Amino acid sequence: MRRYLAVGLDCYLCLVTCGLLARPHVDTAGVSEIVGLLLGPTLAFSFLNQVVLTAIAGGGAGKLIMGIRVIRLPDAGRPGSWQLVRRWLYGLCRLPLQPWYALRSFLAGPGVLPLSAFWSSGYDDPVGLRQVRHSDLTTHRSAAADHR
C-alpha cells in the first residue's frame, strides 16, 4: 500500500508542479501549445524526480515522503544512473498500458492470458532494482555490518 501511495504522490506532485508552471500561459496559447506546455515540463519533472533525485537521495519525492528507498539487487547498494534511466523509460512506456492489457485479456475470455501476466507483483523490476522501506534497509545494513 505504501508503494502505491508513493507513486500517487509522485504523480500528484508532478502534475501540480507542471500545471502551476503552465497556468500563466494557458489563456494565450492554442491547444497544441498547451499540450507542449504540459508535456515538456511533465517529462522533465518526472525525469528529475525519478532519475536525478533517486540517484542523489535514494528515492523520488513520493518515495522519500513515504519512507521508501530504491536499491540495487543483490547487494542493496545505490542504483546506477543507467539503471535509473532504463527504469524511468520502462515506467513511461509499459506501466500506463497495463490496465488496457488487463481489460483486453478479461474481455477476451478465459484461456487467452491470465491477468497476472500483465499486473506485476510489485516486486518485479526489469533492471534489477527494488523498493524497500527505509527502516528495513537500515536494519539490513547494520546486520550486514555486524556479520562481517
Short mmCIF file of N, CA and C in Angstrom, two decimals:
data_model
loop_
_atom_site.label_atom_id
_atom_site.label_comp_id
_atom_site.label_asym_id
_atom_site.label_seq_id
_atom_site.Cartn_x
_atom_site.Cartn_y
_atom_site.Cartn_z
N MET A 1 0.82 -1.19 0.00
CA MET A 1 0.00 0.00 0.00
C MET A 1 0.86 1.26 0.00
N ARG A 2 1.95 1.18 0.76
CA ARG A 2 2.85 2.32 0.87
C ARG A 2 3.45 2.68 -0.50
N ARG A 3 3.77 1.66 -1.28
CA ARG A 3 4.35 1.89 -2.60
C ARG A 3 3.36 2.60 -3.52
N TYR A 4 2.10 2.21 -3.46
CA TYR A 4 1.09 2.83 -4.31
C TYR A 4 0.84 4.27 -3.91
N LEU A 5 0.87 4.53 -2.62
CA LEU A 5 0.73 5.92 -2.16
C LEU A 5 1.92 6.76 -2.62
N ALA A 6 3.11 6.17 -2.62
CA ALA A 6 4.30 6.90 -3.09
C ALA A 6 4.18 7.23 -4.57
N VAL A 7 3.70 6.29 -5.36
CA VAL A 7 3.51 6.53 -6.80
C VAL A 7 2.45 7.60 -7.01
N GLY A 8 1.37 7.53 -6.24
CA GLY A 8 0.32 8.55 -6.34
C GLY A 8 0.84 9.93 -5.96
N LEU A 9 1.64 10.01 -4.93
CA LEU A 9 2.25 11.29 -4.54
C LEU A 9 3.17 11.81 -5.63
N ASP A 10 3.96 10.93 -6.22
CA ASP A 10 4.85 11.35 -7.31
C ASP A 10 4.05 11.93 -8.48
N CYS A 11 2.98 11.22 -8.86
CA CYS A 11 2.13 11.71 -9.97
C CYS A 11 1.48 13.04 -9.61
N TYR A 12 0.94 13.13 -8.42
CA TYR A 12 0.28 14.35 -7.98
C TYR A 12 1.24 15.53 -7.97
N LEU A 13 2.42 15.37 -7.38
CA LEU A 13 3.40 16.44 -7.33
C LEU A 13 3.85 16.86 -8.72
N CYS A 14 4.02 15.89 -9.60
CA CYS A 14 4.43 16.19 -10.97
C CYS A 14 3.36 17.00 -11.70
N LEU A 15 2.12 16.55 -11.63
CA LEU A 15 1.05 17.24 -12.35
C LEU A 15 0.76 18.62 -11.76
N VAL A 16 0.79 18.75 -10.45
CA VAL A 16 0.54 20.05 -9.84
C VAL A 16 1.64 21.04 -10.20
N THR A 17 2.89 20.60 -10.13
CA THR A 17 4.01 21.48 -10.47
C THR A 17 3.94 21.92 -11.92
N CYS A 18 3.68 20.99 -12.82
CA CYS A 18 3.61 21.33 -14.24
C CYS A 18 2.39 22.20 -14.55
N GLY A 19 1.29 21.93 -13.88
CA GLY A 19 0.11 22.78 -14.05
C GLY A 19 0.35 24.20 -13.58
N LEU A 20 1.05 24.35 -12.47
CA LEU A 20 1.36 25.70 -11.98
C LEU A 20 2.33 26.43 -12.91
N LEU A 21 3.26 25.68 -13.51
CA LEU A 21 4.19 26.30 -14.45
C LEU A 21 3.49 26.73 -15.74
N ALA A 22 2.51 25.96 -16.19
CA ALA A 22 1.83 26.25 -17.45
C ALA A 22 0.66 27.20 -17.27
N ARG A 23 0.16 27.37 -16.07
CA ARG A 23 -1.05 28.17 -15.82
C ARG A 23 -1.01 29.59 -16.39
N PRO A 24 0.08 30.36 -16.25
CA PRO A 24 0.08 31.72 -16.79
C PRO A 24 -0.02 31.78 -18.32
N HIS A 25 0.31 30.71 -19.00
CA HIS A 25 0.35 30.73 -20.46
C HIS A 25 -0.86 30.09 -21.12
N VAL A 26 -1.75 29.50 -20.34
CA VAL A 26 -2.88 28.75 -20.90
C VAL A 26 -3.87 29.66 -21.61
N ASP A 27 -4.11 30.84 -21.10
CA ASP A 27 -5.11 31.73 -21.69
C ASP A 27 -4.72 32.22 -23.08
N THR A 28 -3.43 32.36 -23.35
CA THR A 28 -2.99 32.90 -24.63
C THR A 28 -2.53 31.84 -25.61
N ALA A 29 -2.47 30.59 -25.20
CA ALA A 29 -1.94 29.53 -26.06
C ALA A 29 -3.06 28.75 -26.72
N GLY A 30 -2.75 28.16 -27.88
CA GLY A 30 -3.68 27.27 -28.56
C GLY A 30 -3.60 25.88 -27.95
N VAL A 31 -4.42 24.98 -28.48
CA VAL A 31 -4.48 23.63 -27.92
C VAL A 31 -3.14 22.91 -28.06
N SER A 32 -2.51 22.98 -29.23
CA SER A 32 -1.24 22.29 -29.43
C SER A 32 -0.15 22.89 -28.55
N GLU A 33 -0.19 24.19 -28.33
CA GLU A 33 0.79 24.82 -27.45
C GLU A 33 0.57 24.43 -26.00
N ILE A 34 -0.68 24.27 -25.60
CA ILE A 34 -0.98 23.84 -24.23
C ILE A 34 -0.47 22.42 -24.00
N VAL A 35 -0.65 21.55 -25.00
CA VAL A 35 -0.15 20.18 -24.86
C VAL A 35 1.37 20.21 -24.69
N GLY A 36 2.05 21.04 -25.48
CA GLY A 36 3.50 21.17 -25.35
C GLY A 36 3.91 21.78 -24.01
N LEU A 37 3.12 22.76 -23.55
CA LEU A 37 3.41 23.39 -22.26
C LEU A 37 3.27 22.39 -21.10
N LEU A 38 2.36 21.44 -21.24
CA LEU A 38 2.16 20.46 -20.18
C LEU A 38 3.07 19.24 -20.34
N LEU A 39 3.27 18.79 -21.57
CA LEU A 39 4.03 17.57 -21.79
C LEU A 39 5.52 17.75 -21.51
N GLY A 40 6.11 18.85 -21.97
CA GLY A 40 7.54 19.08 -21.76
C GLY A 40 7.92 19.15 -20.29
N PRO A 41 7.30 20.05 -19.51
CA PRO A 41 7.64 20.10 -18.08
C PRO A 41 7.28 18.81 -17.33
N THR A 42 6.22 18.12 -17.75
CA THR A 42 5.86 16.87 -17.08
C THR A 42 6.96 15.83 -17.25
N LEU A 43 7.45 15.68 -18.48
CA LEU A 43 8.54 14.73 -18.71
C LEU A 43 9.82 15.17 -17.99
N ALA A 44 10.12 16.46 -18.02
CA ALA A 44 11.33 16.96 -17.35
C ALA A 44 11.25 16.75 -15.84
N PHE A 45 10.11 17.09 -15.25
CA PHE A 45 9.96 16.92 -13.80
C PHE A 45 9.98 15.45 -13.43
N SER A 46 9.35 14.62 -14.24
CA SER A 46 9.36 13.19 -13.99
C SER A 46 10.78 12.64 -14.02
N PHE A 47 11.57 13.08 -15.01
CA PHE A 47 12.96 12.63 -15.10
C PHE A 47 13.76 13.10 -13.88
N LEU A 48 13.58 14.36 -13.51
CA LEU A 48 14.30 14.88 -12.34
C LEU A 48 13.92 14.12 -11.07
N ASN A 49 12.65 13.83 -10.93
CA ASN A 49 12.17 13.15 -9.73
C ASN A 49 12.60 11.68 -9.71
N GLN A 50 12.40 10.97 -10.81
CA GLN A 50 12.62 9.53 -10.83
C GLN A 50 14.08 9.13 -11.05
N VAL A 51 14.86 9.97 -11.72
CA VAL A 51 16.24 9.61 -12.01
C VAL A 51 17.22 10.40 -11.15
N VAL A 52 17.17 11.72 -11.24
CA VAL A 52 18.16 12.55 -10.55
C VAL A 52 17.98 12.49 -9.04
N LEU A 53 16.76 12.71 -8.56
CA LEU A 53 16.53 12.68 -7.11
C LEU A 53 16.76 11.29 -6.54
N THR A 54 16.41 10.25 -7.29
CA THR A 54 16.65 8.89 -6.82
C THR A 54 18.15 8.60 -6.75
N ALA A 55 18.92 9.11 -7.71
CA ALA A 55 20.37 8.91 -7.66
C ALA A 55 20.99 9.65 -6.49
N ILE A 56 20.44 10.80 -6.15
CA ILE A 56 21.01 11.61 -5.06
C ILE A 56 20.54 11.13 -3.69
N ALA A 57 19.22 10.96 -3.53
CA ALA A 57 18.65 10.71 -2.21
C ALA A 57 18.13 9.29 -2.00
N GLY A 58 18.11 8.46 -3.03
CA GLY A 58 17.63 7.09 -2.86
C GLY A 58 16.17 6.88 -3.18
N GLY A 59 15.49 7.90 -3.63
CA GLY A 59 14.08 7.76 -3.99
C GLY A 59 13.52 9.08 -4.48
N GLY A 60 12.42 9.00 -5.22
CA GLY A 60 11.74 10.21 -5.66
C GLY A 60 11.03 10.87 -4.50
N ALA A 61 10.39 12.00 -4.74
CA ALA A 61 9.75 12.77 -3.68
C ALA A 61 8.69 11.96 -2.94
N GLY A 62 7.83 11.27 -3.67
CA GLY A 62 6.79 10.47 -3.04
C GLY A 62 7.36 9.33 -2.22
N LYS A 63 8.40 8.69 -2.73
CA LYS A 63 9.02 7.59 -2.00
C LYS A 63 9.71 8.09 -0.74
N LEU A 64 10.36 9.23 -0.83
CA LEU A 64 11.01 9.77 0.36
C LEU A 64 9.99 10.15 1.43
N ILE A 65 8.86 10.72 1.01
CA ILE A 65 7.80 11.08 1.96
C ILE A 65 7.24 9.83 2.64
N MET A 66 7.09 8.75 1.86
CA MET A 66 6.52 7.52 2.40
C MET A 66 7.56 6.61 3.06
N GLY A 67 8.83 7.02 3.08
CA GLY A 67 9.86 6.24 3.75
C GLY A 67 10.33 5.04 2.96
N ILE A 68 10.36 5.16 1.64
CA ILE A 68 10.77 4.07 0.76
C ILE A 68 12.07 4.47 0.06
N ARG A 69 12.96 3.51 -0.12
CA ARG A 69 14.19 3.74 -0.86
C ARG A 69 14.28 2.76 -2.01
N VAL A 70 14.94 3.17 -3.08
CA VAL A 70 15.18 2.32 -4.24
C VAL A 70 16.61 1.79 -4.12
N ILE A 71 16.75 0.46 -4.17
CA ILE A 71 18.07 -0.14 -4.03
C ILE A 71 18.37 -1.05 -5.22
N ARG A 72 19.64 -1.35 -5.39
CA ARG A 72 20.10 -2.27 -6.43
C ARG A 72 20.18 -3.66 -5.81
N LEU A 73 19.75 -4.65 -6.57
CA LEU A 73 19.87 -6.04 -6.12
C LEU A 73 21.12 -6.64 -6.72
N PRO A 74 21.80 -7.53 -6.12
CA PRO A 74 21.53 -8.22 -4.87
C PRO A 74 22.23 -7.61 -3.67
N ASP A 75 23.02 -6.54 -3.86
CA ASP A 75 23.85 -6.03 -2.77
C ASP A 75 23.23 -4.88 -1.98
N ALA A 76 22.03 -4.47 -2.28
CA ALA A 76 21.31 -3.40 -1.58
C ALA A 76 22.07 -2.08 -1.64
N GLY A 77 22.80 -1.86 -2.73
CA GLY A 77 23.52 -0.61 -2.91
C GLY A 77 22.71 0.41 -3.67
N ARG A 78 23.33 1.55 -3.93
CA ARG A 78 22.66 2.60 -4.70
C ARG A 78 22.58 2.19 -6.17
N PRO A 79 21.46 2.47 -6.81
CA PRO A 79 21.34 2.12 -8.23
C PRO A 79 22.20 3.03 -9.09
N GLY A 80 22.64 2.50 -10.23
CA GLY A 80 23.43 3.27 -11.17
C GLY A 80 22.56 4.19 -12.01
N SER A 81 23.19 5.16 -12.64
CA SER A 81 22.45 6.13 -13.46
C SER A 81 21.73 5.47 -14.62
N TRP A 82 22.40 4.54 -15.31
CA TRP A 82 21.75 3.88 -16.45
C TRP A 82 20.60 3.00 -16.01
N GLN A 83 20.72 2.37 -14.86
CA GLN A 83 19.61 1.58 -14.34
C GLN A 83 18.40 2.47 -14.08
N LEU A 84 18.63 3.64 -13.53
CA LEU A 84 17.53 4.55 -13.23
C LEU A 84 16.90 5.10 -14.50
N VAL A 85 17.71 5.40 -15.51
CA VAL A 85 17.16 5.89 -16.78
C VAL A 85 16.32 4.80 -17.44
N ARG A 86 16.83 3.56 -17.46
CA ARG A 86 16.07 2.46 -18.06
C ARG A 86 14.77 2.21 -17.28
N ARG A 87 14.83 2.32 -15.96
CA ARG A 87 13.63 2.13 -15.13
C ARG A 87 12.60 3.22 -15.42
N TRP A 88 13.06 4.47 -15.59
CA TRP A 88 12.17 5.58 -15.90
C TRP A 88 11.50 5.37 -17.26
N LEU A 89 12.28 4.98 -18.26
CA LEU A 89 11.72 4.73 -19.59
C LEU A 89 10.73 3.56 -19.57
N TYR A 90 11.05 2.53 -18.81
CA TYR A 90 10.14 1.40 -18.65
C TYR A 90 8.81 1.86 -18.05
N GLY A 91 8.89 2.70 -17.04
CA GLY A 91 7.67 3.21 -16.41
C GLY A 91 6.85 4.07 -17.35
N LEU A 92 7.51 4.84 -18.20
CA LEU A 92 6.78 5.69 -19.15
C LEU A 92 6.12 4.88 -20.25
N CYS A 93 6.75 3.80 -20.68
CA CYS A 93 6.28 3.06 -21.85
C CYS A 93 5.33 1.91 -21.52
N ARG A 94 5.65 1.11 -20.51
CA ARG A 94 4.87 -0.10 -20.28
C ARG A 94 3.80 0.04 -19.21
N LEU A 95 4.13 0.66 -18.12
CA LEU A 95 3.20 0.67 -16.99
C LEU A 95 1.87 1.36 -17.26
N PRO A 96 1.81 2.47 -18.00
CA PRO A 96 0.50 3.07 -18.25
C PRO A 96 -0.43 2.19 -19.08
N LEU A 97 0.12 1.23 -19.81
CA LEU A 97 -0.71 0.37 -20.65
C LEU A 97 -1.20 -0.89 -19.94
N GLN A 98 -0.74 -1.15 -18.73
CA GLN A 98 -1.15 -2.36 -18.03
C GLN A 98 -2.66 -2.48 -17.82
N PRO A 99 -3.37 -1.42 -17.43
CA PRO A 99 -4.83 -1.59 -17.29
C PRO A 99 -5.50 -1.96 -18.62
N TRP A 100 -5.02 -1.41 -19.72
CA TRP A 100 -5.59 -1.74 -21.03
C TRP A 100 -5.36 -3.21 -21.36
N TYR A 101 -4.16 -3.71 -21.15
CA TYR A 101 -3.87 -5.11 -21.42
C TYR A 101 -4.71 -6.03 -20.54
N ALA A 102 -4.87 -5.67 -19.29
CA ALA A 102 -5.66 -6.49 -18.39
C ALA A 102 -7.14 -6.49 -18.80
N LEU A 103 -7.68 -5.33 -19.16
CA LEU A 103 -9.07 -5.26 -19.59
C LEU A 103 -9.28 -6.04 -20.88
N ARG A 104 -8.36 -5.91 -21.80
CA ARG A 104 -8.46 -6.65 -23.07
C ARG A 104 -8.42 -8.15 -22.83
N SER A 105 -7.56 -8.59 -21.92
CA SER A 105 -7.47 -10.01 -21.59
C SER A 105 -8.74 -10.49 -20.91
N PHE A 106 -9.29 -9.66 -20.02
CA PHE A 106 -10.52 -10.03 -19.32
C PHE A 106 -11.69 -10.14 -20.28
N LEU A 107 -11.80 -9.21 -21.22
CA LEU A 107 -12.91 -9.23 -22.17
C LEU A 107 -12.78 -10.33 -23.21
N ALA A 108 -11.55 -10.79 -23.46
CA ALA A 108 -11.34 -11.85 -24.44
C ALA A 108 -11.81 -13.20 -23.92
N GLY A 109 -11.97 -13.32 -22.62
CA GLY A 109 -12.46 -14.56 -22.06
C GLY A 109 -11.34 -15.43 -21.50
N PRO A 110 -11.74 -16.56 -20.92
CA PRO A 110 -10.73 -17.44 -20.31
C PRO A 110 -9.86 -18.11 -21.37
N GLY A 111 -8.67 -18.44 -20.96
CA GLY A 111 -7.77 -19.17 -21.84
C GLY A 111 -6.87 -18.30 -22.69
N VAL A 112 -7.06 -16.98 -22.68
CA VAL A 112 -6.23 -16.12 -23.51
C VAL A 112 -4.92 -15.85 -22.80
N LEU A 113 -4.93 -15.02 -21.81
CA LEU A 113 -3.78 -14.75 -20.95
C LEU A 113 -4.32 -14.38 -19.58
N PRO A 114 -3.73 -14.90 -18.53
CA PRO A 114 -4.20 -14.52 -17.20
C PRO A 114 -3.85 -13.07 -16.88
N LEU A 115 -4.63 -12.49 -15.98
CA LEU A 115 -4.37 -11.12 -15.57
C LEU A 115 -2.99 -10.98 -14.96
N SER A 116 -2.50 -12.02 -14.32
CA SER A 116 -1.19 -11.94 -13.68
C SER A 116 -0.07 -11.75 -14.69
N ALA A 117 -0.33 -12.00 -15.96
CA ALA A 117 0.70 -11.77 -16.98
C ALA A 117 0.94 -10.28 -17.20
N PHE A 118 -0.02 -9.46 -16.83
CA PHE A 118 0.11 -8.03 -17.07
C PHE A 118 0.30 -7.23 -15.79
N TRP A 119 -0.26 -7.70 -14.69
CA TRP A 119 -0.11 -6.98 -13.43
C TRP A 119 1.08 -7.55 -12.70
N SER A 120 2.07 -6.74 -12.46
CA SER A 120 3.26 -7.22 -11.77
C SER A 120 2.94 -7.39 -10.29
N SER A 121 3.77 -8.17 -9.63
CA SER A 121 3.56 -8.42 -8.20
C SER A 121 3.97 -7.23 -7.35
N GLY A 122 4.60 -6.23 -7.96
CA GLY A 122 5.04 -5.08 -7.21
C GLY A 122 6.50 -5.16 -6.84
N TYR A 123 7.05 -6.36 -6.90
CA TYR A 123 8.46 -6.52 -6.57
C TYR A 123 9.30 -6.78 -7.81
N ASP A 124 8.67 -7.02 -8.93
CA ASP A 124 9.39 -7.26 -10.17
C ASP A 124 9.92 -5.94 -10.71
N ASP A 125 11.13 -5.95 -11.20
CA ASP A 125 11.70 -4.78 -11.81
C ASP A 125 12.63 -5.25 -12.93
N PRO A 126 12.45 -4.75 -14.13
CA PRO A 126 13.22 -5.27 -15.26
C PRO A 126 14.70 -4.91 -15.23
N VAL A 127 15.10 -3.96 -14.41
CA VAL A 127 16.51 -3.55 -14.40
C VAL A 127 17.23 -3.93 -13.11
N GLY A 128 16.62 -4.76 -12.28
CA GLY A 128 17.28 -5.24 -11.08
C GLY A 128 17.25 -4.29 -9.90
N LEU A 129 16.20 -3.50 -9.79
CA LEU A 129 16.05 -2.59 -8.65
C LEU A 129 14.85 -3.03 -7.82
N ARG A 130 14.82 -2.62 -6.58
CA ARG A 130 13.71 -2.95 -5.70
C ARG A 130 13.42 -1.77 -4.79
N GLN A 131 12.17 -1.63 -4.40
CA GLN A 131 11.78 -0.58 -3.46
C GLN A 131 11.58 -1.22 -2.09
N VAL A 132 12.25 -0.66 -1.09
CA VAL A 132 12.16 -1.20 0.26
C VAL A 132 11.92 -0.07 1.25
N ARG A 133 11.39 -0.42 2.41
CA ARG A 133 11.22 0.59 3.46
C ARG A 133 12.59 1.00 3.99
N HIS A 134 12.71 2.26 4.29
CA HIS A 134 13.99 2.79 4.77
C HIS A 134 14.40 2.11 6.08
N SER A 135 13.45 1.85 6.96
CA SER A 135 13.77 1.20 8.23
C SER A 135 14.30 -0.21 8.00
N ASP A 136 13.73 -0.94 7.05
CA ASP A 136 14.22 -2.28 6.73
C ASP A 136 15.62 -2.23 6.14
N LEU A 137 15.88 -1.21 5.33
CA LEU A 137 17.20 -1.07 4.72
C LEU A 137 18.27 -0.78 5.77
N THR A 138 17.98 0.09 6.72
CA THR A 138 18.97 0.38 7.76
C THR A 138 19.20 -0.84 8.66
N THR A 139 18.15 -1.59 8.94
CA THR A 139 18.30 -2.82 9.72
C THR A 139 19.16 -3.82 8.98
N HIS A 140 18.91 -3.98 7.69
CA HIS A 140 19.70 -4.90 6.87
C HIS A 140 21.16 -4.49 6.85
N ARG A 141 21.41 -3.21 6.66
CA ARG A 141 22.80 -2.72 6.59
C ARG A 141 23.52 -2.89 7.91
N SER A 142 22.84 -2.64 9.02
CA SER A 142 23.50 -2.82 10.32
C SER A 142 23.76 -4.30 10.60
N ALA A 143 22.84 -5.17 10.21
CA ALA A 143 23.04 -6.61 10.39
C ALA A 143 24.19 -7.10 9.52
N ALA A 144 24.29 -6.58 8.29
CA ALA A 144 25.38 -6.97 7.41
C ALA A 144 26.72 -6.49 7.94
N ALA A 145 26.74 -5.29 8.55
CA ALA A 145 27.98 -4.78 9.12
C ALA A 145 28.39 -5.59 10.34
N ASP A 146 27.43 -6.03 11.16
CA ASP A 146 27.74 -6.85 12.33
C ASP A 146 28.22 -8.24 11.94
N HIS A 147 27.74 -8.74 10.81
CA HIS A 147 28.09 -10.08 10.35
C HIS A 147 29.54 -10.16 9.86
N ARG A 148 30.06 -9.04 9.40
CA ARG A 148 31.44 -9.04 8.87
C ARG A 148 32.41 -9.13 9.94
#
